[in-house]
Every structure is written in C-alpha cells, then in structure tokens.
CSV table of C-alpha atoms and ligand atoms in Angstrom, one decimal:
chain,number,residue,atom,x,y,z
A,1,UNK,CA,0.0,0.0,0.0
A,2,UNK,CA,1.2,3.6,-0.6
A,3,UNK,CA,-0.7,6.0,2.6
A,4,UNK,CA,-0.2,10.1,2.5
A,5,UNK,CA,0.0,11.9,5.7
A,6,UNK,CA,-3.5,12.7,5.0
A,7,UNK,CA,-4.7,9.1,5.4
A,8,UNK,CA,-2.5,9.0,8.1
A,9,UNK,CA,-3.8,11.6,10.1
A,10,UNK,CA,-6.7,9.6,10.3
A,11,UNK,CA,-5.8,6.5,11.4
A,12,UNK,CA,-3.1,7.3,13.9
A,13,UNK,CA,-4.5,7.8,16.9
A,14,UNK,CA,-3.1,9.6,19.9
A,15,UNK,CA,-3.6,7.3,22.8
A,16,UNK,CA,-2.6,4.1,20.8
A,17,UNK,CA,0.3,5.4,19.9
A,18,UNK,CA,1.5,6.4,23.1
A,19,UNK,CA,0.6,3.1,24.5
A,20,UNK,CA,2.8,1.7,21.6
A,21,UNK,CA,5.5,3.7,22.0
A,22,UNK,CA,5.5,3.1,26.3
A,23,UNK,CA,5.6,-0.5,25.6
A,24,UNK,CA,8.8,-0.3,23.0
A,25,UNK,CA,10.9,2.4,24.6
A,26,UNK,CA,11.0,0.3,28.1
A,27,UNK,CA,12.0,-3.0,26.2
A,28,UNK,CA,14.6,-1.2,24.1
A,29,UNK,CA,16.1,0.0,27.7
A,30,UNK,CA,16.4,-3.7,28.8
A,31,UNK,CA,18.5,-4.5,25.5
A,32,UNK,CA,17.2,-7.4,24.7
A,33,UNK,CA,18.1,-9.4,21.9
A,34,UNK,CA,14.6,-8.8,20.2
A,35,UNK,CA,15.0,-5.5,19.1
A,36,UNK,CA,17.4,-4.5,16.8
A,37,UNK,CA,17.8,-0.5,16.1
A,38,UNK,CA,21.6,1.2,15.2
A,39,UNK,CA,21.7,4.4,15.9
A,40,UNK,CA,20.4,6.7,12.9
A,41,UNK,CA,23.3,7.2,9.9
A,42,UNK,CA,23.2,10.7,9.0
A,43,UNK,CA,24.5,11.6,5.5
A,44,UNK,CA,25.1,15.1,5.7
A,45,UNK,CA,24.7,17.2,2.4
A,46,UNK,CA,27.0,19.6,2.8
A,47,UNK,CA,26.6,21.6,-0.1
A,48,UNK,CA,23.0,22.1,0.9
A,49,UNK,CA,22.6,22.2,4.5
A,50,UNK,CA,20.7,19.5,4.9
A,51,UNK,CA,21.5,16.1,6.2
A,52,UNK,CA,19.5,12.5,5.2
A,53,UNK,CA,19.4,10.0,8.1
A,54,UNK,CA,18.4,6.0,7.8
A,55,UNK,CA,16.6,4.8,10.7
A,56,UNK,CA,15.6,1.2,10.2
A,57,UNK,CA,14.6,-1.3,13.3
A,58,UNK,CA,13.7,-5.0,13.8
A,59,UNK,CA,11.0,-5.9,16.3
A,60,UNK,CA,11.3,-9.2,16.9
A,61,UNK,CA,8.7,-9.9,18.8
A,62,UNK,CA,5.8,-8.4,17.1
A,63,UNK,CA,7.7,-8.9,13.7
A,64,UNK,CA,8.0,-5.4,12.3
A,65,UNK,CA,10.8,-4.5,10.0
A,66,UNK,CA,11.0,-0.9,9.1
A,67,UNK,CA,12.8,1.8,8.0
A,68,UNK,CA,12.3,5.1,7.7
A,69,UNK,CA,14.5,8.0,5.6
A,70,UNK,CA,14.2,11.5,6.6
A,71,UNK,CA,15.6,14.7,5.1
A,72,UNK,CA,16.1,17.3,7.3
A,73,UNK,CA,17.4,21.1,6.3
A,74,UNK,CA,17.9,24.3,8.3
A,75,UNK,CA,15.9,26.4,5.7
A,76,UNK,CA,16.2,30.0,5.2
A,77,UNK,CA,13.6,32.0,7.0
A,78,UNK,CA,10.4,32.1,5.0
A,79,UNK,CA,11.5,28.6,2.7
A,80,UNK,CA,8.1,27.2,1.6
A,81,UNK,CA,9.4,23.7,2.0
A,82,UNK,CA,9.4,22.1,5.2
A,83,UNK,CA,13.0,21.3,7.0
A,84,UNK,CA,12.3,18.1,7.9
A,85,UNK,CA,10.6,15.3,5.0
A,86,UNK,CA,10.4,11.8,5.7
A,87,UNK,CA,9.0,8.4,4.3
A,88,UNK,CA,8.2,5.0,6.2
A,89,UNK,CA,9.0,1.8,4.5
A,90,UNK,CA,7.6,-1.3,6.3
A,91,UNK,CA,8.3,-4.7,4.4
A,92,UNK,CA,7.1,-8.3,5.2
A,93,UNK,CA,10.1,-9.9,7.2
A,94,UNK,CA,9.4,-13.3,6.6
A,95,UNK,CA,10.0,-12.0,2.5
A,96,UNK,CA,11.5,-8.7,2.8
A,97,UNK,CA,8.8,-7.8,0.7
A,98,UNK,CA,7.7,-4.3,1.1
A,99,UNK,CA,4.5,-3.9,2.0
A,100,UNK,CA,3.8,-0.3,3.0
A,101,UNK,CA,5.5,2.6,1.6
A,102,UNK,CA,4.4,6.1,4.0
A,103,UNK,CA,4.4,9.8,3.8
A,104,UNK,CA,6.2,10.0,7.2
A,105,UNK,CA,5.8,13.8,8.1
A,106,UNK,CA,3.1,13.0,10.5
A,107,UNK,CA,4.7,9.9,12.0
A,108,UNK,CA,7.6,11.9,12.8
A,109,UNK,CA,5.3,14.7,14.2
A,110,UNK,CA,3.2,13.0,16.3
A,111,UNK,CA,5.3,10.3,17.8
A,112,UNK,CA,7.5,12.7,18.7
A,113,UNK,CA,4.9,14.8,20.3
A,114,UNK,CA,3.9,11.4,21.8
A,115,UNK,CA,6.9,10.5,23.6
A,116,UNK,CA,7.5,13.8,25.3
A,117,UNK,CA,4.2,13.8,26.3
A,118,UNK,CA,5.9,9.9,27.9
A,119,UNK,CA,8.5,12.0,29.5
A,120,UNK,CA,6.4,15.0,30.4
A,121,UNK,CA,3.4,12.2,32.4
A,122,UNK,CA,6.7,11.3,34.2
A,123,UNK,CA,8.7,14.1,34.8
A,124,UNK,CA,7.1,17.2,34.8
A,125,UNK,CA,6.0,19.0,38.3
A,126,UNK,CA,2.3,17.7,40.0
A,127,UNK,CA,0.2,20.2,39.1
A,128,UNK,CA,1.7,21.5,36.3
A,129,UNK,CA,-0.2,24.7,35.1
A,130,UNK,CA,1.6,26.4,32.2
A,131,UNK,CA,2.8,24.9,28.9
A,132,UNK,CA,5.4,26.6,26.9
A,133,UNK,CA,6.5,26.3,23.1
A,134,UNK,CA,9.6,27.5,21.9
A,135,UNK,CA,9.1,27.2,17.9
A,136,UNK,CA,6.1,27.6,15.8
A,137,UNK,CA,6.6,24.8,13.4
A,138,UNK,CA,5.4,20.9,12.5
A,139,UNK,CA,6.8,19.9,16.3
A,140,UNK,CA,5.3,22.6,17.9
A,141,UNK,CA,1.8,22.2,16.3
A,142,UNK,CA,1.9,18.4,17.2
A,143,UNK,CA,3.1,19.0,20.8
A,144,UNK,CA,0.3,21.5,21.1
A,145,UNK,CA,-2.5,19.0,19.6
A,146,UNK,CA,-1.1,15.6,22.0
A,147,UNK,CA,-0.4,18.0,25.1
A,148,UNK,CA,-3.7,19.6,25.5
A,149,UNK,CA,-5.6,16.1,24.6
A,150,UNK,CA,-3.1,14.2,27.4
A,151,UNK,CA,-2.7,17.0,30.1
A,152,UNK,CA,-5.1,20.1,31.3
A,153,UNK,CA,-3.5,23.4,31.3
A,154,UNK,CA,-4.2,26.3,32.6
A,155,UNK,CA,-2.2,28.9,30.4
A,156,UNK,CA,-0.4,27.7,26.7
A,157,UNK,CA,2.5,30.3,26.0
A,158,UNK,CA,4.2,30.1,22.3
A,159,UNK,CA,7.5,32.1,21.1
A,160,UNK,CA,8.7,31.8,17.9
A,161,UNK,CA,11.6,33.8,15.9
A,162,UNK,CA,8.8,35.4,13.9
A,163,UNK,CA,6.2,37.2,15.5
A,164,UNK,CA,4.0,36.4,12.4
A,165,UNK,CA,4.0,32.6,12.5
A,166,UNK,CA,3.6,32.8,16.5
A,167,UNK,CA,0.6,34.7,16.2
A,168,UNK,CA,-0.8,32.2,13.2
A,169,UNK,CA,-0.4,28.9,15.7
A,170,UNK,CA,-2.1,31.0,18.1
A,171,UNK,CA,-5.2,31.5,16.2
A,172,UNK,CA,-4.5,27.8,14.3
A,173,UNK,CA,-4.7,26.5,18.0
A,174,UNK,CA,-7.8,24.9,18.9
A,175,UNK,CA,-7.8,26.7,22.3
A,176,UNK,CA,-6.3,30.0,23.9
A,177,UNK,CA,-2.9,31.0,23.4
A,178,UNK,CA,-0.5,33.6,24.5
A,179,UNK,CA,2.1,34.9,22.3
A,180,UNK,CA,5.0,36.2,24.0
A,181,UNK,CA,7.8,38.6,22.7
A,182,UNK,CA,11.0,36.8,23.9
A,183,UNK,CA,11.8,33.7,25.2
A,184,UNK,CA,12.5,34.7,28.7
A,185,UNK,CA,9.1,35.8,29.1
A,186,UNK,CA,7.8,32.7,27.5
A,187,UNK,CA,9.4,30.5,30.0
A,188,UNK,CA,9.1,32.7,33.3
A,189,UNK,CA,6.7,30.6,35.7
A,190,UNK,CA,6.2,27.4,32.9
A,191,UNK,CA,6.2,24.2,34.1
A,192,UNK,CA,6.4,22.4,31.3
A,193,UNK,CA,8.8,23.9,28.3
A,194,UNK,CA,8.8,22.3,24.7
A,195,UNK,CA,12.1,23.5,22.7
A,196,UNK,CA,11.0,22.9,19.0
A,197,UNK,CA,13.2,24.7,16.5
A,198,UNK,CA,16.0,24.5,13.7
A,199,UNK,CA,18.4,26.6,16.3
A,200,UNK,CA,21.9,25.3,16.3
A,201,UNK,CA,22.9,28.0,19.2
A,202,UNK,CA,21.5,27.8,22.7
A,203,UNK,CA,18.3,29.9,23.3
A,204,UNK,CA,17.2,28.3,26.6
A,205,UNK,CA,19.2,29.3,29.7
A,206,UNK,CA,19.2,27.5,32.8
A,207,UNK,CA,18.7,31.1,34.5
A,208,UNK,CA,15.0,31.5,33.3
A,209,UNK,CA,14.0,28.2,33.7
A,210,UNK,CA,11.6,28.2,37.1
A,211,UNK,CA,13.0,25.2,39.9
A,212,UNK,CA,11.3,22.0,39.1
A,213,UNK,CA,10.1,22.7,35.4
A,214,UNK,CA,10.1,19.8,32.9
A,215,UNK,CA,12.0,20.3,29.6
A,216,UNK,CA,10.9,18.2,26.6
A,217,UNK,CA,14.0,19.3,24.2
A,218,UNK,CA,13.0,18.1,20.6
A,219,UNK,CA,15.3,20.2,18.2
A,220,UNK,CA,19.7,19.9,18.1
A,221,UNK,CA,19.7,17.0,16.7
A,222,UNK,CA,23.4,17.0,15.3
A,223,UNK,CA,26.6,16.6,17.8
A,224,UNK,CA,27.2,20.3,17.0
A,225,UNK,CA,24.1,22.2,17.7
A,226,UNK,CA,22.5,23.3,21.1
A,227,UNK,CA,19.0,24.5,22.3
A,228,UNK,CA,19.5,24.4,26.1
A,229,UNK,CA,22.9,26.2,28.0
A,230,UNK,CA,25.4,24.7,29.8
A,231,UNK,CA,23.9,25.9,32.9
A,232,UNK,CA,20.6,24.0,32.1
A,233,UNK,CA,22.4,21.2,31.2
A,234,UNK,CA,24.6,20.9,34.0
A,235,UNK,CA,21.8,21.8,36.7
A,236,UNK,CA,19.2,19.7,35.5
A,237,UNK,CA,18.2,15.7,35.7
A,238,UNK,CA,19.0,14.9,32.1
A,239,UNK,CA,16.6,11.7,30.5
A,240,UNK,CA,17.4,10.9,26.8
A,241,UNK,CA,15.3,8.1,24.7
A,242,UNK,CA,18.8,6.7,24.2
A,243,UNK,CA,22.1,6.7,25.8
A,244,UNK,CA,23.9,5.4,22.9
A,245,UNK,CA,22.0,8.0,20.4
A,246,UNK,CA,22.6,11.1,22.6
A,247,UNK,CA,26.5,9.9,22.9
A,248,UNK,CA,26.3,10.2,19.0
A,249,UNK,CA,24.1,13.3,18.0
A,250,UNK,CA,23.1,15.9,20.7
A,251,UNK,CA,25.2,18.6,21.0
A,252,UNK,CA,23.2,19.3,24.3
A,253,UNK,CA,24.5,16.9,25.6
A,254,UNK,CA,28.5,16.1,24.3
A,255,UNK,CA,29.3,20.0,24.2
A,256,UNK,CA,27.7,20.9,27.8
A,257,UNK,CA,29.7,17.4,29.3
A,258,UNK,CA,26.3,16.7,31.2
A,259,UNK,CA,25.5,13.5,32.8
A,260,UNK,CA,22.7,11.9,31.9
A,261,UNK,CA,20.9,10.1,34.7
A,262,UNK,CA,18.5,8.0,32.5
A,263,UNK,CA,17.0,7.0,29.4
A,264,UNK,CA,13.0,7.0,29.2
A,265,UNK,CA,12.4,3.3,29.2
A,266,UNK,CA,14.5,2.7,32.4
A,267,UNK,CA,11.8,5.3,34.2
A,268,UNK,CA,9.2,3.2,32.5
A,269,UNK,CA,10.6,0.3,33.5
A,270,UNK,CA,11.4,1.1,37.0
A,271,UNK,CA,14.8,0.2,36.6
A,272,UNK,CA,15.6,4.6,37.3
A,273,UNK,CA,13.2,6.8,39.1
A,274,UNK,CA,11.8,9.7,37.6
A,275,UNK,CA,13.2,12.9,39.3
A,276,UNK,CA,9.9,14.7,39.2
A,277,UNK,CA,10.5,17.5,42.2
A,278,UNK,CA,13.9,18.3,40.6
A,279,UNK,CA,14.4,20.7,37.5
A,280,UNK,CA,14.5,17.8,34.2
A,281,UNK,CA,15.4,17.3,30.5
A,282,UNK,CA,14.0,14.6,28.2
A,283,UNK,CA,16.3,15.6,25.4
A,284,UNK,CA,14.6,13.4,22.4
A,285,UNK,CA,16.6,12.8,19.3
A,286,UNK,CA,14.2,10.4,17.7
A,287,UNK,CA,14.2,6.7,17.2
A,288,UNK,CA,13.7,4.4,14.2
A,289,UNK,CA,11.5,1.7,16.9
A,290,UNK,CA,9.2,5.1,17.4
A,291,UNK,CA,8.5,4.9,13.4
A,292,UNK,CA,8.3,1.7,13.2
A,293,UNK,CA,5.5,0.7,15.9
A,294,UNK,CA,3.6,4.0,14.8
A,295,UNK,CA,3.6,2.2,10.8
A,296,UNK,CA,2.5,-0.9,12.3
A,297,UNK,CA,-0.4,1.3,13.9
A,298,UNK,CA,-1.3,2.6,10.5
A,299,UNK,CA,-1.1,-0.4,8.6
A,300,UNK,CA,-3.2,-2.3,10.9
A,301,UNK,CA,-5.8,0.2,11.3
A,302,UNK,CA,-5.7,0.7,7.4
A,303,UNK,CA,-6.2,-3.2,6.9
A,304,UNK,CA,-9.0,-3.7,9.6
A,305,UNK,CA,-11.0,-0.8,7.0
A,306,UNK,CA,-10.4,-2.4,3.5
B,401,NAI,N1,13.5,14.6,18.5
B,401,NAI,C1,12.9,14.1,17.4
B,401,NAI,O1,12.4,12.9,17.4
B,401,NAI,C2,12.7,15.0,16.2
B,401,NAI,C3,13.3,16.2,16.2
B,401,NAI,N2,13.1,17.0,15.1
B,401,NAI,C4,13.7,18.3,15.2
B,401,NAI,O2,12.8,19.3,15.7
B,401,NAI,C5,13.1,20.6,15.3
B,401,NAI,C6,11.8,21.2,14.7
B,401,NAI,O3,11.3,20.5,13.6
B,401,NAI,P1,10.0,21.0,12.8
B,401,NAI,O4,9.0,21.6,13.7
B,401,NAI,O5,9.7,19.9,11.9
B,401,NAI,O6,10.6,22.2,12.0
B,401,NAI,P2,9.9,23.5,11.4
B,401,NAI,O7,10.8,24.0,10.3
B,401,NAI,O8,8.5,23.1,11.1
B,401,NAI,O9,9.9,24.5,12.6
B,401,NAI,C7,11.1,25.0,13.1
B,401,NAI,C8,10.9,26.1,14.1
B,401,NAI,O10,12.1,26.6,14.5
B,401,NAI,C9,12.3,28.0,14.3
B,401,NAI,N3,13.7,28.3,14.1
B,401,NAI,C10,14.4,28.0,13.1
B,401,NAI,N4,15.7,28.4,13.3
B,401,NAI,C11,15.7,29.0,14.5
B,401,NAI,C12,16.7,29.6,15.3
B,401,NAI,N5,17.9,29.7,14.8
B,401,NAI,N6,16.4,30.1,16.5
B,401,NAI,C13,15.1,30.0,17.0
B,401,NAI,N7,14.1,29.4,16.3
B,401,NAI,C14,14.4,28.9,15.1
B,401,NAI,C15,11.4,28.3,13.2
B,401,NAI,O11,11.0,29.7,13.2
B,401,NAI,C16,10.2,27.4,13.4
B,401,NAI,O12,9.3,27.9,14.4
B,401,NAI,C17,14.2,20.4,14.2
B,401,NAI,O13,15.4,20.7,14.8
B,401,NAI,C18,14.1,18.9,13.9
B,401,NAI,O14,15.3,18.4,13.4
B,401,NAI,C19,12.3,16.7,14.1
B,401,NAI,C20,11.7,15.4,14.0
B,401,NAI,C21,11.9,14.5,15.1
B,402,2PC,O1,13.6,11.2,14.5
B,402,2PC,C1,13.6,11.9,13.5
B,402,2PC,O2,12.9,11.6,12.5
B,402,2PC,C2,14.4,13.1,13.4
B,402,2PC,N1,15.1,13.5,14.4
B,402,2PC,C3,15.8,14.7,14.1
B,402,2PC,C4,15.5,15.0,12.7
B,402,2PC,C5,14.5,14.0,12.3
C-alpha cells in the first residue's frame, strides 16, 4: 500500500500510539536481543545544509521491520518547503517484501509529540499549570495538539523567531494561546517547556527556567548544535530516549559534558526513578522503533478498514 499523511492523520490515533511507543521504549532499555535499532546514519549534504538520516529497526517480537528516511534542512527563514521530510517503508520480514510505503511527516510529528508527552506524564512538576512552546513549526503544532488532549492546562505560552507565524499557531490552536515577545518571558513561571526549532545555538538558559520545570528538548539534533545552556544542562536531571543515540548526536548533551541520569524506558521500567521534584530534560533525538511501531499502527488500522 502507498498511505499520504492525509490518510495517516486519520488512522493514527493519539492514545494508541503512546501506548505503543511506552511498551517499546522500556523493552529497548532492557537491550534485549529482540529488538534490533543502530543508531540513525546521517549523511550530511554539505553543499545544501541539509542532512539525510536511515533509521531502520527490527522488532522481533511483534515482527516489524521498518525503516524510515528523513531529510532534514535548516531552511532559510520564510523557505516554503518544510525542513524536515520523511518516508516509512515497512516490508514483510518473513519475505522482505515491502508492504507499505508512507508519507512519514506526520509519523515523525506525532510520535515525537507522543513520547515527550511519555516524559512530560513522568517528569514534569504535580500540578503542572503552564505549557510553553519554543518554535512555531510541525513539532510545535503536534506538541500542542497531544499536550492539550493528554494534560489540562491552565495557560499555553508560544515564542517563535517570527512574530508572524507565532501569532498564526495562536489562532491555528484549537484553544487559547499567549504569544510572547522573547523567550525569557515565554518560559518565566512554565512548568512544562517544549524547545522545537531548527536553532543550532542555545536559546534556553538554565537562569530563566523556574525550579522543578520539565524540559521536553525536541530540536539539536546534530553533535554540533544546542537549544538548552550549559547551565541548564549541568543543573538539570537529564533523561534521553537513548544513551547510545545522545552519545552520538546531541550537542546538548557532548558539548555541555552533562550526565545523563537516564534513558525514558529505564523510568518506564522502574529500573531509574523519575526525578519529578527536581528541574529535568527529556532531550529526544528520535528513534527508528518510534517509526516503526507508529507504521504498524497505520497499517493495521488501514487493513481492519479495507
Ligand atoms: N526529536 C525528534 O524525534 C525529532 C526532532 N526534530 C527536530 O525538531 C526541530 C523542529 O522541527 P520542525 O518543527 O519539523 O521544523 P519546522 O521548520 O516546522 O519549525 C522549526 C521552528 O524553529 C524555528 N527556528 C528555526 N531556526 C531557529 C533559530 N535559529 N532560533 C530559533 N528558532 C528557530 C522556526 O522559526 C520554526 O518555528 C528540528 O530541529 C528537527 O530536526 C524533528 C523530528 C523528530
Ligand atoms: O527522528 C527523526 O525523524 C528526526 N530527528 C531529528 C530530525 C529527524
């Protein structure tokens, strides 16, 4: 079958999916033999600033192979095309036939969006009244959508470079929210902060960030480029989806020397507690298992219909 994000939108549904993507982020903490996932190659374009990563996975158990290829650019402000572009192949792994071939924009946006909302249920402060968005883009639009249908909030603050595309997700959003003019006053008081852009320089400092807050950091996704300071960094509990994957590719993490404490399927697991009075980061990089459970999702659901 060949499905378009459209289609996809459809059938992949919020609450499954982050059932899904609990289930397969606490077995790929306990390294078992049953999943097989390398960390993402990145081939980076150089000539274009843009970089295509592989990110294929075996699960064993429930028999998915996948792989999914995603091209992702720092545009120039204004580019109509969209930095990030992705498509899903599953195949059959008894044949290695191929037997889906998906748009993969909106798996990458909303299984993202799902697993911070993993590490937000987890980490961020009891309570929790104010959710911020750094970024106005695909990311932030899906962290909006799965954090207002999985949490209540009292107050939803954006920022984004331009004023413009800040003030069209606020009226895009299917509920109130305030656009503010810098990112210090986005952040003052949040508990909950979502860091969603193409930055490649810190724009989060530990020194606005209110005690106890949760940080789901989405964006920096290469060795080289930072959303959150040293200070934040250093200060903070750090979680990562994996150890091995934020050794490799988040500059967040190699450049500011930070420790981190755990990855999210050892909190799920047990095996680490979650840190949940202290100041945290999820920093998410993105996994090829997250793809391939959420194809699985939309291939069943698009089988049960035919
Ligand atoms: N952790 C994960 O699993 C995934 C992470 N990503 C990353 O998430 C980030 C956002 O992706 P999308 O929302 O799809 O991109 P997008 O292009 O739709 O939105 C990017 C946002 O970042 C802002 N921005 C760009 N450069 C900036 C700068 N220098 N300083 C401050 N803001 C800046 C833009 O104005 C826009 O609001 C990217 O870094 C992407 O690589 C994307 C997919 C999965
Ligand atoms: O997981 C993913 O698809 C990506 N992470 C960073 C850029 C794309």
């Amino acid at each position: 079958i060949k499905t378009t994000d459209t289609e996809i939108a459809q059938l992949l549904d919020v609450a499954e999916l982050i059932s899904r993507l609990e289930a397969v982020m606490g077995e790929f903490s306990q390294r078992g033999a049953g999943l097989v996932q390398p960390v993402r190659s990145v081939v980076p374009l150089q000539k274009h600033g843009g970089f295509l990563g592989l990110m294929p996975a075996y699960l064993a158990h429930e028999d998915i192979l996948c792989t999914k290829m995603v091209a992702f650019y720092q545009r120039e402000q204004g580019s109509s095309l969209p930095t990030t572009q992705a498509t899903v192949l599953l195949f059959d792994p008894v044949s290695g036939v191929v037997s889906a071939v998906m748009d993969g924009e909106v798996i990458t946006a909303r299984r993202t969006a799902a697993v911070s909302a993993i590490s937000a249920k987890l980490l961020m402060p009891r309570h929790a009244e104010i959710l911020c968005l750094l970024g106005s883009g695909h990311q932030a639009v899906s962290h909006y959508e799965v954090f207002t249908q999985a949490f209540t909030f009292k107050e939803v603050r954006v920022w984004s470079r331009s004023k413009e595309r800040a003030e069209e997700f606020a009226r895009a959003a299917g509920g109130p929210v305030t656009v503010c003019p810098s990112v210090k006053e986005a952040v003052e008081g949040a508990d909950v902060i979502v860091t969603a852009t193409n930055a490649s320089e810190p724009l989060l400092f530990g020194k606005w960030v209110k005690s106890g807050a949760h940080v789901a950091a989405v964006g920096a996704c290469r060795p080289d480029w930072r959303e959150l300071d040293d200070d934040l960094m250093r200060d903070a509990v750090v979680y990562v989806d994996s150890r091995e994957g934020a050794a490799a590719e988040s500059g967040d993490v190699i450049l500011s020397g930070a420790e981190v404490f755990a990855e999210l399927g050892e909190m799920i697991n047990g095996s680490m507690p979650a840190q949940r009075d202290k100041t945290t980061v999820f920093k998410s990089l993105g996994m090829g298992i997250q793809d391939a459970v959420s194809a699985k999702l939309v291939y069943d659901k698009w089988k049960s219909q035919q």
